[in-house]
Each structure stands twice: as structure tokens, then as C-alpha cells.
Short mmCIF file of C-alpha atoms in Angstrom, two decimals:
data_model
loop_
_atom_site.label_atom_id
_atom_site.label_comp_id
_atom_site.label_asym_id
_atom_site.label_seq_id
_atom_site.Cartn_x
_atom_site.Cartn_y
_atom_site.Cartn_z
CA MET A 953 44.98 26.22 25.46
CA ILE A 954 43.32 27.16 21.94
CA PRO A 955 45.89 27.25 19.29
CA GLU A 956 46.40 30.36 17.15
CA ARG A 957 44.70 30.27 13.68
CA VAL A 958 46.96 29.84 10.61
CA PRO A 959 48.09 33.23 10.05
CA HIS A 960 49.03 33.41 6.16
CA PRO A 961 46.15 33.36 3.69
CA MET A 962 48.34 31.22 1.35
CA ASP A 963 48.55 28.78 4.07
CA ARG A 964 45.11 28.45 4.32
CA VAL A 965 44.55 28.17 0.73
CA GLU A 966 47.17 25.13 0.57
CA ILE A 967 45.62 23.47 3.40
CA LEU A 968 41.99 23.88 1.98
CA LYS A 969 43.26 22.13 -1.34
CA ARG A 970 44.48 19.24 0.74
CA VAL A 971 41.32 18.83 2.64
CA VAL A 972 39.16 18.69 -0.68
CA LYS A 973 41.64 16.16 -1.93
CA VAL A 974 41.70 14.05 1.02
CA THR A 975 37.90 14.02 1.39
CA HIS A 976 37.49 12.63 -2.27
CA SER A 977 38.95 9.48 -0.92
CA VAL A 978 36.90 9.29 2.31
CA ARG A 979 33.58 7.33 1.57
CA ASP A 980 32.15 7.70 5.16
CA LEU A 981 29.99 10.82 5.36
CA ASP A 982 30.65 11.33 9.06
CA ASN A 983 34.20 10.80 8.66
CA VAL A 984 34.25 13.61 5.97
CA LEU A 985 32.21 15.98 8.43
CA GLU A 986 34.91 15.45 11.26
CA ILE A 987 37.58 16.25 8.79
CA LEU A 988 36.14 19.59 7.80
CA MET A 989 35.11 20.70 11.07
CA ASP A 990 38.51 20.00 12.54
CA HIS A 991 40.15 22.01 10.00
CA VAL A 992 37.89 24.91 10.27
CA ILE A 993 38.67 25.13 13.97
CA GLU A 994 42.45 24.86 13.16
CA LEU A 995 42.48 27.48 10.27
CA PHE A 996 40.54 29.98 12.47
CA GLY A 997 41.88 29.35 15.83
CA ALA A 998 38.22 28.69 17.01
CA GLU A 999 37.46 26.80 20.33
CA ARG A 1000 34.39 24.87 18.81
CA GLY A 1001 32.61 24.30 15.91
CA PHE A 1002 29.94 22.33 14.53
CA ILE A 1003 28.19 21.46 11.27
CA MET A 1004 24.37 21.12 10.67
CA LEU A 1005 22.78 19.44 7.85
CA VAL A 1006 19.19 19.37 6.53
CA ASP A 1007 17.56 15.97 7.10
CA SER A 1008 16.40 14.62 3.62
CA ASN A 1009 13.40 13.18 5.18
CA THR A 1010 11.99 15.77 7.66
CA GLY A 1011 13.78 18.72 6.12
CA ALA A 1012 15.04 19.97 9.70
CA LEU A 1013 18.33 21.05 10.37
CA GLU A 1014 20.30 18.47 12.45
CA PHE A 1015 23.69 18.51 14.28
CA ARG A 1016 25.95 16.09 12.29
CA THR A 1017 29.25 17.00 13.83
CA ALA A 1018 30.46 18.98 16.90
CA ARG A 1019 34.22 19.21 17.66
CA ASN A 1020 36.46 21.35 19.79
CA PHE A 1021 39.90 22.58 19.47
CA SER A 1022 41.25 19.12 20.76
CA LYS A 1023 39.28 17.25 18.18
CA GLU A 1024 36.91 15.90 20.74
CA ASP A 1025 33.21 15.11 19.96
CA LEU A 1026 31.03 17.50 21.84
CA TYR A 1027 27.63 16.27 23.32
CA ASP A 1028 24.46 17.89 23.88
CA THR A 1029 25.21 18.66 27.60
CA ASP A 1030 28.75 20.19 26.47
CA PHE A 1031 27.52 22.08 23.38
CA GLN A 1032 25.32 24.98 23.88
CA VAL A 1033 24.97 27.29 20.90
CA SER A 1034 22.46 30.31 19.82
CA ARG A 1035 20.09 28.99 17.30
CA SER A 1036 19.44 32.65 16.51
CA ILE A 1037 22.73 33.06 14.91
CA VAL A 1038 22.53 29.64 13.18
CA PHE A 1039 18.97 30.25 11.58
CA ARG A 1040 20.06 33.94 10.67
CA SER A 1041 22.80 32.31 8.34
CA PHE A 1042 20.83 29.59 7.33
CA GLY A 1043 17.43 31.29 6.58
CA SER A 1044 19.10 34.18 4.84
CA GLY A 1045 21.85 32.38 3.15
CA GLU A 1046 24.21 35.13 4.37
CA MET A 1047 27.39 34.89 6.16
CA VAL A 1048 27.49 35.93 9.91
CA LEU A 1049 30.35 37.47 11.94
CA THR A 1050 30.12 38.86 15.30
CA SER A 1051 33.32 39.88 17.26
CA ASN A 1052 31.17 39.94 20.68
CA ALA A 1053 27.71 38.60 20.22
CA GLN A 1054 26.85 39.81 23.74
CA ASP A 1055 27.04 43.34 22.57
CA ASP A 1056 25.56 42.86 18.90
CA ASP A 1057 22.40 44.62 18.36
CA ARG A 1058 21.50 41.96 15.90
CA PHE A 1059 21.15 39.33 18.74
CA SER A 1060 19.86 41.57 21.48
CA ASP A 1061 16.78 39.28 21.90
CA ALA A 1062 18.74 36.21 22.21
CA LEU A 1063 19.14 35.40 25.64
CA SER A 1064 21.17 32.26 25.02
CA ILE A 1065 23.82 34.48 23.69
CA LYS A 1066 24.34 35.74 27.28
CA GLU A 1067 23.51 32.45 28.89
CA TYR A 1068 26.08 30.74 27.08
CA GLY A 1069 28.88 33.15 27.16
CA LEU A 1070 29.19 33.52 23.40
CA ARG A 1071 31.52 36.02 22.06
CA SER A 1072 33.32 35.63 18.77
CA VAL A 1073 31.21 33.69 16.33
CA MET A 1074 31.25 32.88 12.61
CA CYS A 1075 28.60 31.07 10.77
CA ALA A 1076 28.34 30.32 6.83
CA PRO A 1077 25.61 28.53 4.87
CA LEU A 1078 26.13 25.65 2.92
CA VAL A 1079 24.46 25.45 -0.23
CA ASP A 1080 24.14 23.25 -3.40
CA ASP A 1081 22.24 23.88 -6.44
CA ASP A 1082 18.95 23.44 -4.88
CA GLY A 1083 19.53 25.74 -2.07
CA SER A 1084 20.70 25.59 1.41
CA ILE A 1085 21.62 22.26 2.79
CA GLY A 1086 23.00 23.16 6.15
CA VAL A 1087 25.45 25.74 8.18
CA ILE A 1088 29.08 25.70 9.24
CA TYR A 1089 29.64 27.34 12.51
CA ALA A 1090 32.65 28.24 14.77
CA ASP A 1091 32.98 30.17 17.95
CA ASN A 1092 35.46 31.43 20.45
CA ARG A 1093 33.95 32.22 23.92
CA VAL A 1094 37.39 33.16 25.08
CA ARG A 1095 38.76 35.98 22.79
CA LEU A 1096 36.80 39.02 21.81
CA GLY A 1097 37.46 39.76 18.20
CA ALA A 1098 38.98 36.37 17.51
CA PHE A 1099 37.36 36.57 14.19
CA GLU A 1100 37.84 39.22 11.47
CA GLU A 1101 36.56 40.18 8.01
CA ASP A 1102 39.15 38.34 6.21
CA ASP A 1103 38.27 35.37 8.20
CA LEU A 1104 34.80 35.83 7.18
CA SER A 1105 35.94 36.01 3.48
CA PHE A 1106 37.89 32.71 3.72
CA LEU A 1107 35.08 30.82 5.69
CA GLU A 1108 32.89 31.78 2.65
CA THR A 1109 35.27 30.21 0.43
CA PHE A 1110 35.65 27.07 2.71
CA ALA A 1111 31.99 26.59 2.98
CA ALA A 1112 31.51 26.72 -0.87
CA GLN A 1113 34.11 23.76 -1.27
CA ALA A 1114 32.61 22.29 1.80
CA SER A 1115 29.18 22.09 0.06
CA SER A 1116 30.65 20.56 -2.94
CA VAL A 1117 32.56 17.81 -0.75
CA LEU A 1118 29.37 16.98 1.35
CA VAL A 1119 26.98 16.87 -1.56
CA ARG A 1120 29.42 14.35 -3.14
CA ALA A 1121 29.73 12.47 0.20
CA ARG A 1122 26.14 12.14 0.38
CA ILE A 1123 25.61 10.88 -2.82
CA THR A 1124 28.35 8.25 -2.24
CA ALA A 1125 26.72 7.42 1.22
CA ASP A 1126 23.38 7.02 -0.70
CA ARG A 1127 24.76 4.75 -3.44
CA ASP A 1128 26.86 2.60 -0.73
CA ARG A 1129 23.58 2.40 1.39
CA VAL A 1130 21.42 1.38 -1.72
CA HIS A 1131 24.05 -0.96 -2.74
CA ASP A 1132 24.22 -2.92 0.72
CA LEU A 1133 20.53 -2.84 0.92
CA PHE A 1134 19.71 -4.10 -2.43
CA SER A 1135 22.53 -6.61 -3.04
CA ARG A 1136 21.00 -8.90 -0.75
CA TYR A 1137 17.63 -8.81 -2.84
CA VAL A 1138 18.35 -8.61 -6.33
CA SER A 1139 20.91 -9.41 -8.99
CA GLU A 1140 23.86 -7.19 -9.61
CA PRO A 1141 22.74 -5.98 -13.04
CA VAL A 1142 19.51 -4.80 -11.24
CA VAL A 1143 21.65 -3.28 -8.51
CA GLN A 1144 23.41 -1.23 -11.17
CA GLN A 1145 20.21 0.07 -12.55
CA ILE A 1146 19.14 1.03 -9.02
CA LEU A 1147 22.16 2.96 -8.50
CA ALA A 1148 21.41 5.15 -11.51
CA ARG A 1149 18.20 6.41 -9.25
CA PRO A 1150 18.76 5.54 -5.79
CA ASP A 1151 16.15 8.07 -4.69
CA LEU A 1152 13.47 6.23 -6.39
CA ALA A 1153 14.59 3.03 -4.72
CA LEU A 1154 14.67 4.38 -1.23
CA THR A 1155 11.31 6.44 -1.51
CA ALA A 1156 8.18 4.75 -0.26
CA ASN A 1157 5.76 4.36 -2.99
CA ARG A 1158 2.69 2.70 -4.25
CA LYS A 1159 2.74 0.56 -7.31
CA ARG A 1160 1.32 -2.69 -8.83
CA VAL A 1161 3.35 -5.75 -8.40
CA THR A 1162 3.51 -9.39 -8.33
CA VAL A 1163 3.98 -11.00 -5.00
CA MET A 1164 5.43 -14.47 -4.28
CA PHE A 1165 5.25 -16.86 -1.14
CA SER A 1166 7.05 -20.07 -1.20
CA ASP A 1167 7.30 -22.69 1.59
CA LEU A 1168 8.71 -26.26 1.82
CA ARG A 1169 6.38 -29.25 2.18
CA GLY A 1170 6.69 -31.66 5.06
CA PHE A 1171 9.45 -29.34 6.98
CA SER A 1172 8.62 -30.39 10.26
CA ARG A 1173 9.25 -34.17 9.52
CA ILE A 1174 12.58 -32.95 7.93
CA SER A 1175 13.44 -30.84 10.93
CA GLU A 1176 13.02 -34.04 13.23
CA GLU A 1177 15.07 -36.25 11.24
CA LEU A 1178 18.21 -33.82 10.89
CA GLU A 1179 20.75 -32.43 13.30
CA PRO A 1180 20.67 -28.72 13.73
CA ASP A 1181 23.64 -28.32 11.78
CA GLN A 1182 22.42 -30.51 8.93
CA LEU A 1183 19.17 -28.73 9.21
CA LEU A 1184 20.71 -25.49 8.44
CA GLU A 1185 22.75 -26.80 5.58
CA PHE A 1186 19.66 -28.12 3.98
CA LEU A 1187 17.87 -24.99 4.46
CA ASN A 1188 20.84 -22.89 3.07
CA GLU A 1189 21.31 -25.18 -0.14
CA HIS A 1190 17.67 -25.07 -0.69
CA PHE A 1191 17.48 -20.96 -0.43
CA GLU A 1192 20.46 -20.83 -2.68
CA ALA A 1193 19.00 -22.70 -5.50
CA THR A 1194 15.64 -21.24 -5.01
CA THR A 1195 17.06 -17.54 -4.88
CA GLU A 1196 19.12 -18.03 -7.88
CA ILE A 1197 16.03 -18.89 -9.68
CA ILE A 1198 13.98 -15.89 -8.67
CA LEU A 1199 16.75 -13.58 -9.49
CA GLU A 1200 17.43 -14.98 -12.77
CA HIS A 1201 13.76 -14.17 -13.51
CA GLY A 1202 14.13 -10.65 -12.50
CA GLY A 1203 12.28 -10.97 -9.17
CA THR A 1204 13.48 -9.32 -5.92
CA LEU A 1205 14.05 -11.49 -2.86
CA LEU A 1206 12.72 -9.82 0.18
CA SER A 1207 13.30 -12.19 3.00
CA TYR A 1208 13.56 -15.84 4.40
CA MET A 1209 11.07 -16.93 6.93
CA GLY A 1210 11.90 -20.05 8.72
CA ASP A 1211 11.48 -22.53 5.63
CA GLY A 1212 9.43 -20.26 3.30
CA LEU A 1213 10.56 -16.76 1.62
CA LEU A 1214 8.82 -13.81 0.10
CA ALA A 1215 9.64 -12.24 -3.43
CA VAL A 1216 8.04 -9.50 -5.40
CA PHE A 1217 8.43 -8.74 -9.15
CA GLY A 1218 7.95 -5.58 -10.43
CA ALA A 1219 9.77 -3.40 -7.80
CA PRO A 1220 12.05 -1.71 -6.90
CA LEU A 1221 12.21 -1.29 -10.82
CA ASP A 1222 9.27 -1.61 -13.05
CA MET A 1223 9.01 -4.79 -15.03
CA GLU A 1224 7.43 -5.92 -18.16
CA ARG A 1225 5.58 -9.17 -18.07
CA GLN A 1226 5.93 -9.24 -14.16
CA GLU A 1227 3.19 -11.82 -13.87
CA GLN A 1228 4.71 -13.91 -16.50
CA SER A 1229 8.13 -13.99 -14.79
CA ALA A 1230 6.79 -14.78 -11.46
CA ILE A 1231 4.98 -17.99 -12.79
CA LEU A 1232 7.78 -19.28 -14.90
CA ALA A 1233 10.06 -18.93 -11.84
CA ALA A 1234 7.58 -20.66 -9.77
CA ARG A 1235 7.34 -23.57 -12.23
CA GLU A 1236 11.33 -23.58 -12.30
CA MET A 1237 11.53 -23.93 -8.47
CA VAL A 1238 9.01 -26.56 -8.09
CA GLN A 1239 10.84 -28.56 -10.76
CA ASP A 1240 14.22 -27.83 -9.08
CA ALA A 1241 12.59 -29.01 -5.77
CA MET A 1242 11.48 -32.19 -7.27
CA GLU A 1243 14.97 -32.89 -8.57
CA ARG A 1244 16.29 -32.54 -5.19
CA GLN A 1245 13.53 -34.91 -3.80
CA ILE A 1246 11.59 -32.18 -1.71
CA ARG A 1247 8.46 -30.52 -2.39
CA ILE A 1248 7.35 -26.90 -2.16
CA GLY A 1249 4.03 -24.92 -2.51
CA VAL A 1250 3.96 -21.42 -3.90
CA GLY A 1251 1.35 -18.73 -3.97
CA ILE A 1252 1.45 -15.80 -6.56
CA ALA A 1253 -0.76 -12.84 -6.33
CA THR A 1254 -0.82 -9.15 -8.09
CA GLY A 1255 -2.27 -5.98 -7.03
CA ASP A 1256 -1.19 -2.47 -5.41
CA ALA A 1257 1.24 -2.39 -2.47
CA VAL A 1258 3.33 0.04 -0.61
CA LEU A 1259 7.05 -0.64 -1.05
CA GLY A 1260 10.06 1.17 0.51
CA ASP A 1261 13.04 1.13 3.02
CA LEU A 1262 11.23 0.18 6.39
CA GLY A 1263 12.98 -0.01 9.64
CA THR A 1264 15.33 1.63 12.32
CA THR A 1265 18.83 3.19 12.07
CA ARG A 1266 20.11 -0.29 13.51
CA ARG A 1267 18.27 -2.39 10.89
CA ARG A 1268 16.36 -1.55 7.65
CA GLU A 1269 14.91 -3.83 5.03
CA TYR A 1270 13.13 -3.03 1.85
CA THR A 1271 9.83 -4.54 2.21
CA VAL A 1272 6.42 -4.87 0.78
CA ILE A 1273 2.99 -4.00 2.57
CA GLY A 1274 -0.48 -4.56 1.36
CA ASP A 1275 -3.44 -6.89 0.97
CA VAL A 1276 -1.68 -8.47 -2.07
CA VAL A 1277 0.98 -9.81 0.14
CA ASN A 1278 -1.69 -11.61 2.46
CA THR A 1279 -3.30 -12.92 -0.59
CA ALA A 1280 -0.18 -14.39 -1.99
CA ALA A 1281 0.53 -15.85 1.67
CA ARG A 1282 -3.07 -17.55 1.76
CA LEU A 1283 -2.78 -18.98 -1.95
CA GLU A 1284 0.38 -20.69 -0.79
CA LYS A 1285 -1.30 -22.07 2.23
CA LEU A 1286 -4.15 -23.16 -0.28
CA THR A 1287 -1.78 -25.39 -2.25
CA LYS A 1288 -1.80 -27.92 0.35
CA GLU A 1289 -5.57 -28.31 0.30
CA LYS A 1290 -5.71 -28.21 -3.38
CA GLY A 1291 -2.95 -30.68 -3.95
CA GLU A 1292 -1.13 -28.09 -6.33
CA SER A 1293 2.48 -26.87 -6.14
CA VAL A 1294 1.55 -23.54 -7.75
CA LEU A 1295 -1.40 -21.35 -7.33
CA CYS A 1296 -2.22 -17.92 -8.39
CA ASP A 1297 -5.18 -15.42 -8.47
CA ALA A 1298 -6.96 -14.89 -11.74
CA GLU A 1299 -5.51 -11.38 -12.23
CA THR A 1300 -1.87 -12.80 -12.17
CA TYR A 1301 -2.81 -15.54 -14.64
CA ARG A 1302 -4.71 -13.11 -17.15
CA CYS A 1303 -1.88 -10.86 -17.19
CA SER A 1304 0.74 -13.59 -17.74
CA GLY A 1305 -0.11 -14.47 -21.27
CA LEU A 1306 0.36 -18.13 -20.54
CA ASP A 1307 -1.40 -20.98 -21.71
CA GLY A 1308 -2.40 -24.38 -20.09
CA GLY A 1309 -3.57 -22.97 -16.69
CA GLU A 1310 -6.53 -24.56 -14.95
CA SER A 1311 -9.23 -22.44 -13.20
CA LEU A 1312 -10.29 -23.87 -9.62
CA GLY A 1313 -13.05 -21.62 -9.27
CA GLN A 1314 -13.70 -19.26 -6.16
CA ALA A 1315 -12.00 -19.80 -2.89
CA ALA A 1316 -12.82 -18.05 0.35
CA LEU A 1317 -9.12 -16.90 1.83
CA ASP A 1318 -8.81 -15.95 5.36
CA GLY A 1319 -8.82 -12.31 5.70
CA LYS A 1320 -10.66 -11.71 2.52
CA GLN A 1321 -13.89 -10.09 2.41
CA SER A 1322 -14.60 -11.64 -1.46
CA ALA A 1323 -13.71 -14.81 -2.67
CA VAL A 1324 -10.83 -14.96 -4.99
CA GLU A 1325 -10.81 -16.84 -8.28
CA VAL A 1326 -7.95 -19.37 -7.94
CA VAL A 1327 -5.86 -20.71 -11.04
CA ALA A 1328 -3.26 -23.53 -11.24
CA PRO A 1329 -0.84 -22.11 -13.75
#
């Protein structure tokens, strides 16, 4: 049986205060949405309710939570609503109340209302400083006139508070997402800088960066000589030492690939002297490897690339895409042929401001139409 709504206005106000207070301590956006929805259903004696929010990427309204009076999630097959009512409220920014949607002239053209047996319905826009961010909806298909004007007035108050709560929860969720994403790639001080503008870090963009590829020499022999657990320990120690050097020089570690790694300098944050930092990091990496009695090769290239948060809902990574990535990889491969530990393109060395490098002339790299001037920095 659907419970009656909380009758006294003061009871509603006190409950709303508690809801706002509780949601302040909840970091997960989905949990915040469920708390808000469950209390709307309780406060108004609704049968069902849902919250839709604007997707920041597509700009479309999407269901974020749909619940019933038993605090159960509703799925697409169980939850049928009239989009005429939803979009009327969202598009106009107005509150919508109908005591019997099936006889309401405003929705006479909405066949879904009769098909779904909708009767008492309330819908309120969720709004922030930039405009509508979604809607909050409640209905009761059992009782005619289940909602009254004072209910609509309080729903307006609830929606205003819910909007503030959701904006804050979204900011917290974005910050947590950014921290989880970038704490794997950059030093903590850089993470904190990124958190100041998470929108810049997560938005795909094209910029000039310096890309580094590094690879172990003689890895096939090493893998044959070591037991599997010893091999993993060896690689972990190597990557631990190498990663620390990259981070100390302001680089962003993007991925480990077998016995190699990919890093970028100049992203996600702009970086002065990114070419110099990459070369100095490479030199230190080579020296550190020699002290551990191993050898590595490093390729470095500078150019435009697309950077951003790439992947699926299950797995996302911050990555770099572009010809400059291929150039760095080919230069790393060329170190074996040239007998050098570090090679870079002429653009990287020229912009580094460093001395002592040796030009090795033009080299034809796989996948490149034009030869590239190669420098041993």
C-alpha cells in the first residue's frame, strides 16, 4: 500500500533540512540521487518518482534514478512516463501539477498518458546558475488529486535545495574522478593543480606536447633467465625508479607497455621548457639504469597531439594520440641501430636550450613520409 504523505508543512521543512545535511557527507552522486528521490516519494505520498539530469557530454536528458514507494529501483520495462510532462517542465522552467493527467487539456495530445494510466503528476525543473540541469518528477497512478497546490509549492522549494545539492555532488564526483584518473600519472602537486580546473583536464584538446617512449634493452634475455615472480619484481623495481624520475621532472606517465613506457611533457597542464625537462629526465633515467646494471633506450619527439580522457564506462585512461607519438616510438626503436641511449627530433633539441647534442642527420622512420633530423642530446 502506498503510504500517505507527511501532512504537516513544518515536518516537511525539518525533513528537508536533514536531507540536505545528510547529502553533504555523501560523496557518491548515485547515492545522493537515491536519497533525494526516496524523500520526495515519502514527503508527497507518491507512488513513483525519478530524477533526470543533463548529460555534460551530449546535452541530453538522461534518467539517473527511478524509484518507487518501496525504495526499489525501477527499470525501463517497469517505468513508463510521459515525456510531454517532463519536457514541458524542463523546457519552460516551470512547475507542472496535474490532478488527473488523462483529463488535462494541456496533455490531450500525449497518448502515452492514457496508455500508461497516469493520473496525479508533479514535475519540477532542477536549475543552477547556468540554467536547467534536469527535472525531478513524482506521480501517483492510483489516487486522483493526490497532489495539491501546497505540494507543488513545497516541491519547488525541495527542487531548489536539490539543485544545490546535485551541483555540489557533481563537482565532488568530478574531483574524485579526476584525482583517481590522474594520481596514477602525475605527482600529487600536479594533481592538486589539475583539481583546480578539472574541466580542462577531462576535455579532449589538441596541444603541443613532448612525448617520450622508453624501452628496456635485452629484455628477451632477461625474461628467459628469471622466474615469472622474479621477472615481475624486476619490472616493478625498474618502473618504480623510472616513474619517479619522470614525475620529478614534471612529466605525465601515461602507460606501461610490457617492458616499455609512454610519458608526455606539457599535458594535461602547460609546461615551460617541456623539451628540456624531457631530455633531462631521459638522461637521468639512462644513468639510473646503468647504476642498476641495465640498459634502456629513450625516444623523444615534440609536436601537436590530441589528449583527453578515453575509454568506456568500465575503463578510462588519459591518453595522447597523434603523429608525434609514432615519431617518439620510432626514435626509441632507432636507438638500437644508432647505438645511442637517447634520441630526439631536431625540434625537441632546438627548443630545449641544451648544449652538447650531436646531430645524426636525416633518418627515414617507419610511417613517416618525410625524413626526420635526429639528434643524440
